[in-house]
mmCIF file of C-alpha atoms in Angstrom:
data_model
loop_
_atom_site.group_PDB
_atom_site.id
_atom_site.type_symbol
_atom_site.label_atom_id
_atom_site.label_comp_id
_atom_site.label_asym_id
_atom_site.label_seq_id
_atom_site.Cartn_x
_atom_site.Cartn_y
_atom_site.Cartn_z
ATOM 1 C CA MET A 1 133.987 147.764 111.937
ATOM 2 C CA PRO A 2 133.165 144.040 111.644
ATOM 3 C CA ASP A 3 133.579 142.308 108.288
ATOM 4 C CA LEU A 4 130.085 140.826 108.410
ATOM 5 C CA SER A 5 126.602 141.804 109.488
ATOM 6 C CA ILE A 6 124.504 138.778 110.412
ATOM 7 C CA ARG A 7 120.963 139.335 111.658
ATOM 8 C CA LYS A 8 117.339 138.297 111.340
ATOM 9 C CA LYS A 9 114.885 140.559 109.543
ATOM 10 C CA GLY A 10 111.432 139.153 110.091
ATOM 11 C CA PRO A 11 111.304 135.769 108.339
ATOM 12 C CA VAL A 12 114.659 136.325 106.605
ATOM 13 C CA GLY A 13 118.177 135.505 107.744
ATOM 14 C CA HIS A 14 120.298 138.342 106.358
ATOM 15 C CA ILE A 15 124.066 138.125 105.756
ATOM 16 C CA THR A 16 125.824 141.270 104.527
ATOM 17 C CA LEU A 17 129.514 141.480 103.648
ATOM 18 C CA THR A 18 130.898 144.689 105.161
ATOM 19 C CA ARG A 19 134.571 144.741 104.194
ATOM 20 C CA PRO A 20 134.525 147.247 101.325
ATOM 21 C CA LYS A 21 138.186 148.333 101.480
ATOM 22 C CA SER A 22 139.247 144.814 100.469
ATOM 23 C CA LEU A 23 136.280 144.389 98.101
ATOM 24 C CA ASN A 24 134.709 142.077 100.686
ATOM 25 C CA ALA A 25 137.461 139.468 100.357
ATOM 26 C CA LEU A 26 136.557 136.407 102.415
ATOM 27 C CA SER A 27 138.714 135.896 105.485
ATOM 28 C CA HIS A 28 138.781 132.587 107.347
ATOM 29 C CA ASP A 29 136.765 134.118 110.166
ATOM 30 C CA MET A 30 134.073 135.296 107.734
ATOM 31 C CA VAL A 31 133.773 131.807 106.268
ATOM 32 C CA LEU A 32 133.253 130.262 109.693
ATOM 33 C CA LYS A 33 130.711 132.882 110.768
ATOM 34 C CA ILE A 34 128.626 132.488 107.611
ATOM 35 C CA GLU A 35 128.621 128.723 108.076
ATOM 36 C CA ALA A 36 127.562 129.047 111.724
ATOM 37 C CA ALA A 37 124.699 131.396 110.823
ATOM 38 C CA LEU A 38 123.409 129.058 108.129
ATOM 39 C CA LYS A 39 123.460 126.124 110.530
ATOM 40 C CA ASP A 40 121.561 128.135 113.157
ATOM 41 C CA TRP A 41 118.900 129.220 110.670
ATOM 42 C CA PHE A 42 118.521 125.693 109.373
ATOM 43 C CA GLU A 43 117.045 124.800 112.774
ATOM 44 C CA ASP A 44 115.048 128.046 113.143
ATOM 45 C CA ASP A 45 111.440 127.555 112.030
ATOM 46 C CA THR A 46 110.852 131.329 111.979
ATOM 47 C CA ILE A 47 113.351 131.729 109.133
ATOM 48 C CA LYS A 48 111.817 131.089 105.709
ATOM 49 C CA CYS A 49 114.803 132.037 103.582
ATOM 50 C CA VAL A 50 118.307 133.510 103.670
ATOM 51 C CA MET A 51 119.565 136.601 101.865
ATOM 52 C CA ILE A 52 123.246 137.349 101.196
ATOM 53 C CA ASP A 53 124.487 140.671 99.850
ATOM 54 C CA ALA A 54 127.158 143.365 100.305
ATOM 55 C CA GLU A 55 126.867 146.849 101.731
ATOM 56 C CA ASN A 56 128.460 148.605 98.745
ATOM 57 C CA GLU A 57 127.794 148.417 95.019
ATOM 58 C CA THR A 58 131.412 148.173 93.875
ATOM 59 C CA ALA A 59 131.819 144.540 94.843
ATOM 60 C CA PHE A 60 129.776 141.709 96.224
ATOM 61 C CA CYS A 61 132.956 139.716 96.921
ATOM 62 C CA ALA A 62 136.256 139.755 95.033
ATOM 63 C CA GLY A 63 137.290 136.316 96.310
ATOM 64 C CA GLY A 64 139.236 134.804 99.163
ATOM 65 C CA ASP A 65 141.677 136.782 101.269
ATOM 66 C CA ILE A 66 144.746 135.871 99.214
ATOM 67 C CA VAL A 67 147.005 138.285 101.092
ATOM 68 C CA GLU A 68 146.287 136.418 104.316
ATOM 69 C CA LEU A 69 147.036 133.138 102.554
ATOM 70 C CA TYR A 70 150.196 134.549 100.955
ATOM 71 C CA ASN A 71 151.604 135.666 104.300
ATOM 72 C CA GLN A 72 150.967 132.234 105.773
ATOM 73 C CA GLY A 73 152.613 130.522 102.820
ATOM 74 C CA MET A 74 155.679 132.743 102.934
ATOM 75 C CA ASN A 75 156.095 131.667 106.553
ATOM 76 C CA GLN A 76 155.847 128.045 105.347
ATOM 77 C CA ASP A 77 152.576 127.704 107.238
ATOM 78 C CA TYR A 78 150.864 125.536 104.642
ATOM 79 C CA TYR A 79 148.494 124.002 107.182
ATOM 80 C CA SER A 80 146.565 127.258 107.716
ATOM 81 C CA GLY A 81 145.921 127.573 103.994
ATOM 82 C CA GLN A 82 144.679 124.009 103.803
ATOM 83 C CA LYS A 83 142.421 124.641 106.795
ATOM 84 C CA TYR A 84 141.007 127.766 105.151
ATOM 85 C CA TRP A 85 140.211 125.928 101.937
ATOM 86 C CA ARG A 86 138.713 122.952 103.789
ATOM 87 C CA ASP A 87 136.374 125.246 105.712
ATOM 88 C CA GLU A 88 135.544 127.385 102.679
ATOM 89 C CA TYR A 89 134.700 124.371 100.531
ATOM 90 C CA ARG A 90 132.554 122.926 103.308
ATOM 91 C CA LEU A 91 130.603 126.207 103.285
ATOM 92 C CA ASN A 92 130.229 126.042 99.489
ATOM 93 C CA ALA A 93 128.837 122.519 99.738
ATOM 94 C CA LEU A 94 126.436 123.555 102.513
ATOM 95 C CA MET A 95 125.100 126.443 100.435
ATOM 96 C CA SER A 96 124.599 124.205 97.404
ATOM 97 C CA ARG A 97 122.366 121.789 99.327
ATOM 98 C CA TYR A 98 120.772 124.170 101.847
ATOM 99 C CA PRO A 99 117.142 123.163 102.462
ATOM 100 C CA LYS A 100 115.831 126.738 102.570
ATOM 101 C CA PRO A 101 116.038 129.247 99.710
ATOM 102 C CA ILE A 102 119.202 131.366 99.659
ATOM 103 C CA ILE A 103 118.854 134.546 97.624
ATOM 104 C CA ALA A 104 122.210 135.943 96.495
ATOM 105 C CA PHE A 105 122.455 139.528 95.243
ATOM 106 C CA MET A 106 125.451 139.369 92.880
ATOM 107 C CA ASN A 107 125.820 143.119 92.389
ATOM 108 C CA GLY A 108 129.216 144.522 91.384
ATOM 109 C CA ILE A 109 132.410 142.455 91.261
ATOM 110 C CA VAL A 110 131.998 138.730 91.956
ATOM 111 C CA MET A 111 135.206 136.718 91.638
ATOM 112 C CA GLY A 112 136.654 133.421 92.824
ATOM 113 C CA GLY A 113 135.477 132.764 96.355
ATOM 114 C CA GLY A 114 132.697 135.301 95.827
ATOM 115 C CA VAL A 115 131.267 133.005 93.175
ATOM 116 C CA GLY A 116 131.412 130.173 95.708
ATOM 117 C CA ILE A 117 129.100 131.961 98.164
ATOM 118 C CA SER A 118 126.610 133.078 95.521
ATOM 119 C CA ALA A 119 126.468 130.954 92.376
ATOM 120 C CA HIS A 120 125.696 127.767 94.345
ATOM 121 C CA CYS A 121 122.667 129.427 95.947
ATOM 122 C CA SER A 122 119.134 128.506 94.949
ATOM 123 C CA HIS A 123 118.181 132.007 93.753
ATOM 124 C CA ARG A 124 120.829 134.187 92.067
ATOM 125 C CA ILE A 125 120.180 137.791 91.076
ATOM 126 C CA VAL A 126 122.462 139.922 88.878
ATOM 127 C CA THR A 127 122.334 143.569 87.786
ATOM 128 C CA GLU A 128 123.779 145.853 85.122
ATOM 129 C CA LYS A 129 126.768 146.346 87.460
ATOM 130 C CA THR A 130 127.594 142.651 87.787
ATOM 131 C CA LYS A 131 131.077 141.497 86.756
ATOM 132 C CA ILE A 132 131.721 137.798 87.358
ATOM 133 C CA ALA A 133 135.095 136.185 86.691
ATOM 134 C CA LEU A 134 137.314 133.270 87.619
ATOM 135 C CA PRO A 135 140.835 134.721 87.268
ATOM 136 C CA GLU A 136 142.620 132.080 89.350
ATOM 137 C CA CYS A 137 145.021 130.871 86.649
ATOM 138 C CA GLY A 138 146.548 134.347 86.715
ATOM 139 C CA ILE A 139 147.632 133.915 90.342
ATOM 140 C CA GLY A 140 148.723 130.297 90.184
ATOM 141 C CA LEU A 141 145.500 128.700 91.389
ATOM 142 C CA VAL A 142 142.661 126.956 89.556
ATOM 143 C CA PRO A 143 138.974 127.859 89.413
ATOM 144 C CA ASP A 144 137.812 126.356 92.694
ATOM 145 C CA VAL A 145 134.972 126.642 95.263
ATOM 146 C CA GLY A 146 133.097 124.149 93.079
ATOM 147 C CA THR A 147 133.272 126.259 89.934
ATOM 148 C CA THR A 148 134.828 123.520 87.808
ATOM 149 C CA SER A 149 131.404 121.900 88.147
ATOM 150 C CA LEU A 150 129.507 125.130 87.428
ATOM 151 C CA LEU A 151 131.606 125.718 84.319
ATOM 152 C CA THR A 152 130.350 122.504 82.737
ATOM 153 C CA HIS A 153 126.803 123.928 82.801
ATOM 154 C CA ALA A 154 127.722 126.709 80.365
ATOM 155 C CA PRO A 155 126.670 126.100 76.739
ATOM 156 C CA GLY A 156 129.054 124.001 74.678
ATOM 157 C CA TYR A 157 132.637 124.329 75.849
ATOM 158 C CA LEU A 158 132.364 127.871 77.147
ATOM 159 C CA GLY A 159 133.330 126.492 80.557
ATOM 160 C CA GLU A 160 136.885 125.779 79.464
ATOM 161 C CA TYR A 161 137.094 129.235 77.899
ATOM 162 C CA LEU A 162 135.815 131.023 81.012
ATOM 163 C CA GLY A 163 137.990 129.038 83.404
ATOM 164 C CA LEU A 164 141.209 129.484 81.446
ATOM 165 C CA THR A 165 140.877 133.118 80.384
ATOM 166 C CA GLY A 166 139.175 134.684 83.415
ATOM 167 C CA TYR A 167 136.701 136.377 81.051
ATOM 168 C CA ARG A 168 134.503 138.890 82.879
ATOM 169 C CA MET A 169 130.846 138.020 82.487
ATOM 170 C CA ASN A 170 128.214 140.710 82.782
ATOM 171 C CA GLY A 171 124.750 139.942 84.121
ATOM 172 C CA ALA A 172 123.426 138.695 80.787
ATOM 173 C CA ASP A 173 126.474 136.469 80.280
ATOM 174 C CA ALA A 174 126.085 135.044 83.786
ATOM 175 C CA ILE A 175 122.484 134.029 83.144
ATOM 176 C CA TYR A 176 123.406 132.559 79.755
ATOM 177 C CA CYS A 177 126.275 130.549 81.260
ATOM 178 C CA GLY A 178 124.283 129.211 84.214
ATOM 179 C CA PHE A 179 125.882 131.321 86.946
ATOM 180 C CA ALA A 180 122.728 133.338 87.684
ATOM 181 C CA ASP A 181 118.962 133.193 87.274
ATOM 182 C CA TRP A 182 117.362 136.645 87.326
ATOM 183 C CA PHE A 183 118.205 140.201 86.299
ATOM 184 C CA ALA A 184 117.136 143.282 88.260
ATOM 185 C CA PRO A 185 118.156 146.932 87.828
ATOM 186 C CA SER A 186 120.490 147.875 90.665
ATOM 187 C CA ASP A 187 118.329 150.837 91.662
ATOM 188 C CA THR A 188 115.517 148.420 92.569
ATOM 189 C CA LEU A 189 117.551 146.222 94.926
ATOM 190 C CA ALA A 190 116.661 148.143 98.088
ATOM 191 C CA GLU A 191 112.950 147.786 97.359
ATOM 192 C CA ILE A 192 113.386 144.115 96.453
ATOM 193 C CA LYS A 193 115.141 143.377 99.748
ATOM 194 C CA LYS A 194 112.532 145.316 101.733
ATOM 195 C CA THR A 195 109.724 143.346 100.099
ATOM 196 C CA LEU A 196 111.499 140.043 100.680
ATOM 197 C CA CYS A 197 112.046 140.795 104.365
ATOM 198 C CA GLU A 198 108.351 141.505 104.830
ATOM 199 C CA SER A 199 107.115 138.110 103.674
ATOM 200 C CA GLY A 200 110.102 135.833 103.213
ATOM 201 C CA GLU A 201 108.510 134.613 99.974
ATOM 202 C CA PHE A 202 110.590 134.731 96.806
ATOM 203 C CA ALA A 203 107.451 134.849 94.671
ATOM 204 C CA ASP A 204 106.717 138.316 96.060
ATOM 205 C CA ILE A 205 109.829 139.825 94.453
ATOM 206 C CA GLU A 206 109.565 138.233 91.013
ATOM 207 C CA ARG A 207 107.650 141.255 89.698
ATOM 208 C CA TYR A 208 110.827 143.324 89.949
ATOM 209 C CA PHE A 209 112.829 141.196 87.537
ATOM 210 C CA LYS A 210 113.474 142.354 83.984
ATOM 211 C CA LYS A 211 114.620 140.663 80.816
ATOM 212 C CA SER A 212 118.379 141.015 80.529
ATOM 213 C CA SER A 213 120.120 142.111 77.366
ATOM 214 C CA LYS A 214 121.487 139.486 74.996
ATOM 215 C CA SER A 215 124.709 137.850 76.144
ATOM 216 C CA GLU A 216 127.700 138.834 74.036
ATOM 217 C CA LEU A 217 129.030 135.313 74.492
ATOM 218 C CA SER A 218 125.969 133.758 72.861
ATOM 219 C CA SER A 219 126.935 135.069 69.416
ATOM 220 C CA ILE A 220 130.406 133.483 69.514
ATOM 221 C CA GLN A 221 129.640 130.418 71.605
ATOM 222 C CA SER A 222 129.778 127.966 68.711
ATOM 223 C CA ASP A 223 133.143 129.304 67.524
ATOM 224 C CA ILE A 224 134.588 129.204 71.040
ATOM 225 C CA SER A 225 133.263 125.695 71.618
ATOM 226 C CA LYS A 226 134.774 124.419 68.387
ATOM 227 C CA VAL A 227 138.226 125.433 69.642
ATOM 228 C CA PHE A 228 137.893 124.598 73.332
ATOM 229 C CA SER A 229 136.385 121.164 72.676
ATOM 230 C CA ARG A 230 139.813 119.900 71.648
ATOM 231 C CA GLY A 231 141.245 117.080 73.723
ATOM 232 C CA ARG A 232 144.460 118.814 74.784
ATOM 233 C CA LEU A 233 145.191 122.365 75.855
ATOM 234 C CA GLU A 234 148.145 122.403 73.440
ATOM 235 C CA ASP A 235 145.694 121.810 70.566
ATOM 236 C CA VAL A 236 143.413 124.561 71.855
ATOM 237 C CA MET A 237 146.331 127.001 71.840
ATOM 238 C CA SER A 238 147.311 125.945 68.320
ATOM 239 C CA ASP A 239 143.782 126.578 67.043
ATOM 240 C CA LEU A 240 143.681 129.950 68.796
ATOM 241 C CA ALA A 241 146.956 130.942 67.126
ATOM 242 C CA GLN A 242 145.545 130.095 63.697
ATOM 243 C CA SER A 243 142.270 131.951 64.223
ATOM 244 C CA GLN A 244 141.771 135.484 62.897
ATOM 245 C CA ALA A 245 139.026 136.287 65.422
ATOM 246 C CA ASP A 246 139.587 138.999 68.005
ATOM 247 C CA TRP A 247 138.214 136.822 70.799
ATOM 248 C CA ALA A 248 140.744 134.107 69.926
ATOM 249 C CA ALA A 249 143.724 136.463 70.067
ATOM 250 C CA ASP A 250 142.528 137.809 73.407
ATOM 251 C CA ALA A 251 141.984 134.303 74.804
ATOM 252 C CA ARG A 252 145.429 133.139 73.702
ATOM 253 C CA GLU A 253 147.090 136.172 75.285
ATOM 254 C CA LYS A 254 145.301 135.670 78.601
ATOM 255 C CA ILE A 255 146.105 131.958 78.784
ATOM 256 C CA GLU A 256 149.754 132.637 77.976
ATOM 257 C CA ARG A 257 149.909 135.136 80.858
ATOM 258 C CA GLY A 258 148.600 132.595 83.356
ATOM 259 C CA SER A 259 150.496 129.908 85.214
ATOM 260 C CA PRO A 260 151.150 127.066 82.746
ATOM 261 C CA LEU A 261 150.700 124.503 85.523
ATOM 262 C CA SER A 262 147.429 126.063 86.666
ATOM 263 C CA CYS A 263 146.113 126.244 83.106
ATOM 264 C CA GLN A 264 146.867 122.600 82.402
ATOM 265 C CA VAL A 265 145.311 121.448 85.676
ATOM 266 C CA THR A 266 142.263 123.675 85.088
ATOM 267 C CA PHE A 267 141.705 122.059 81.699
ATOM 268 C CA GLU A 268 141.967 118.626 83.321
ATOM 269 C CA LEU A 269 139.645 119.508 86.223
ATOM 270 C CA ILE A 270 136.876 120.767 83.949
ATOM 271 C CA ARG A 271 137.129 117.637 81.801
ATOM 272 C CA GLN A 272 136.928 115.483 84.933
ATOM 273 C CA ALA A 273 133.875 117.474 86.049
ATOM 274 C CA ARG A 274 132.215 116.678 82.722
ATOM 275 C CA ASP A 275 132.875 112.974 83.252
ATOM 276 C CA GLU A 276 131.962 112.960 86.953
ATOM 277 C CA PRO A 277 129.449 115.769 87.595
ATOM 278 C CA GLY A 278 128.496 117.240 90.946
ATOM 279 C CA ILE A 279 129.638 120.162 93.076
ATOM 280 C CA GLU A 280 130.924 118.059 95.954
ATOM 281 C CA GLU A 281 132.975 115.860 93.650
ATOM 282 C CA ALA A 282 134.430 118.987 92.038
ATOM 283 C CA LEU A 283 135.308 120.471 95.430
ATOM 284 C CA LYS A 284 137.200 117.326 96.393
ATOM 285 C CA ARG A 285 139.250 117.397 93.197
ATOM 286 C CA GLU A 286 139.938 121.124 93.501
ATOM 287 C CA PHE A 287 141.093 120.651 97.079
ATOM 288 C CA CYS A 288 143.769 118.219 95.904
ATOM 289 C CA PHE A 289 145.315 121.056 93.896
ATOM 290 C CA VAL A 290 144.952 123.943 96.344
ATOM 291 C CA SER A 291 146.374 121.850 99.181
ATOM 292 C CA ARG A 292 149.638 121.785 97.180
ATOM 293 C CA ALA A 293 149.363 125.224 95.572
ATOM 294 C CA MET A 294 151.676 127.008 98.011
ATOM 295 C CA LYS A 295 154.442 124.427 98.243
ATOM 296 C CA CYS A 296 154.372 122.818 94.803
ATOM 297 C CA GLY A 297 152.465 125.265 92.615
ATOM 298 C CA ASP A 298 152.673 128.883 91.489
ATOM 299 C CA PHE A 299 150.284 130.447 94.005
ATOM 300 C CA LEU A 300 152.786 132.387 96.111
ATOM 301 C CA GLU A 301 154.591 133.743 93.053
ATOM 302 C CA GLY A 302 151.304 134.628 91.390
ATOM 303 C CA VAL A 303 150.051 136.605 94.387
ATOM 304 C CA ARG A 304 153.434 138.300 94.768
ATOM 305 C CA ALA A 305 153.384 139.540 91.193
ATOM 306 C CA ALA A 306 149.719 140.570 91.147
ATOM 307 C CA VAL A 307 149.052 141.906 94.647
ATOM 308 C CA ILE A 308 152.202 142.262 96.769
ATOM 309 C CA ASP A 309 154.890 143.716 94.490
ATOM 310 C CA LYS A 310 152.433 144.418 91.647
ATOM 311 C CA ASP A 311 155.135 144.055 89.009
ATOM 312 C CA ARG A 312 152.844 141.876 86.859
ATOM 313 C CA ASN A 313 155.866 139.761 85.992
ATOM 314 C CA PRO A 314 155.431 136.345 87.619
ATOM 315 C CA GLN A 315 158.234 133.830 87.243
ATOM 316 C CA TRP A 316 156.249 130.641 86.800
ATOM 317 C CA ARG A 317 157.694 127.175 87.383
ATOM 318 C CA HIS A 318 157.173 126.350 83.695
ATOM 319 C CA ALA A 319 157.931 128.517 80.671
ATOM 320 C CA SER A 320 154.827 127.391 78.774
ATOM 321 C CA ILE A 321 152.000 124.866 78.870
ATOM 322 C CA ASN A 322 154.095 122.615 76.618
ATOM 323 C CA ASP A 323 156.574 122.143 79.462
ATOM 324 C CA VAL A 324 153.975 120.747 81.877
ATOM 325 C CA THR A 325 153.943 116.953 81.852
ATOM 326 C CA LEU A 326 150.996 114.628 82.469
ATOM 327 C CA THR A 327 152.851 113.277 85.481
ATOM 328 C CA GLN A 328 153.027 116.774 86.972
ATOM 329 C CA ILE A 329 149.322 117.370 86.318
ATOM 330 C CA HIS A 330 148.325 114.106 87.970
ATOM 331 C CA SER A 331 150.727 114.717 90.851
ATOM 332 C CA MET A 332 148.890 117.952 91.711
ATOM 333 C CA LEU A 333 145.623 116.023 91.859
ATOM 334 C CA ARG A 334 146.676 113.190 94.147
ATOM 335 C CA THR A 335 144.973 112.772 97.520
ATOM 336 C CA PRO A 336 146.540 115.327 99.916
ATOM 337 C CA GLU A 337 148.814 114.165 102.718
ATOM 338 C CA GLY A 338 146.271 115.328 105.294
ATOM 339 C CA GLY A 339 143.539 113.256 103.683
ATOM 340 C CA SER A 340 140.786 113.962 101.201
ATOM 341 C CA LEU A 341 138.195 116.681 101.708
ATOM 342 C CA LYS A 342 135.310 115.668 103.973
ATOM 343 C CA LEU A 343 132.005 117.371 103.233
#
């Protein structure tokens, strides 16, 4: 069975992820096919809008195909990984500036690369089954696919919190943090899609949307922001250790489990995104890191521990965030040997 279904339904270009056994993880081939379809529909005057969804309700997309990338890296084929990320980021940029509406149905699990092909779209719909997260620090990467830019749109300094802890947002959280726009009950999605395919007009489906519940993050946002607004990650961790709040203990534990190098670079990337906003600028900075992640970072060890051997005991390059130097952080963000990302 193919991993994608790409077809036209009346005035709608419809992309469906059909790789449920791997939670619709994005392979390189899927990235290229989605990009090609979007370029074709850009020139097609019969297409009014694009719709992207998944065939099952468990996951929209759990991220990039990290097993494929791991196998390449273990064979010291770093070029293929860089090519994958170049092509994926080019797709993310295209979706963010696409001239026609793209309606993303973010139902089920949406992580990493899945966020990149949905949260940059013009119209983003979540449900009561939505679970959005950026868990990259736990596998030796950084929040990428332009998410270091998206994270700065969250209230206060929630962006740093979300990017470092991999906190799972529900639909209400996603709307509150700027990752989504509308809430719809999952049992109405079939009718919503049918209506959209009849007219191609987003206005015709707005009647299906409901008010989401209150975001759990909204009640602790000010407390989180007070801690994560600190100028150094070391100071953030110190404040978390002194806090008596449950969320603080949980955040500290999750950050300590992640790659120290990835956590420090993530903190730096989000701060740079605050100073120099824009998705394309964020993608270029993120690419500097991922282009080195296999050879100089913790990516291969992180994937080994989480997905391959599943021992949950990664041996990171650094014992703690305190051991990561500024020189090492900046070294991971230098222009790659193959040149900067072209979008």
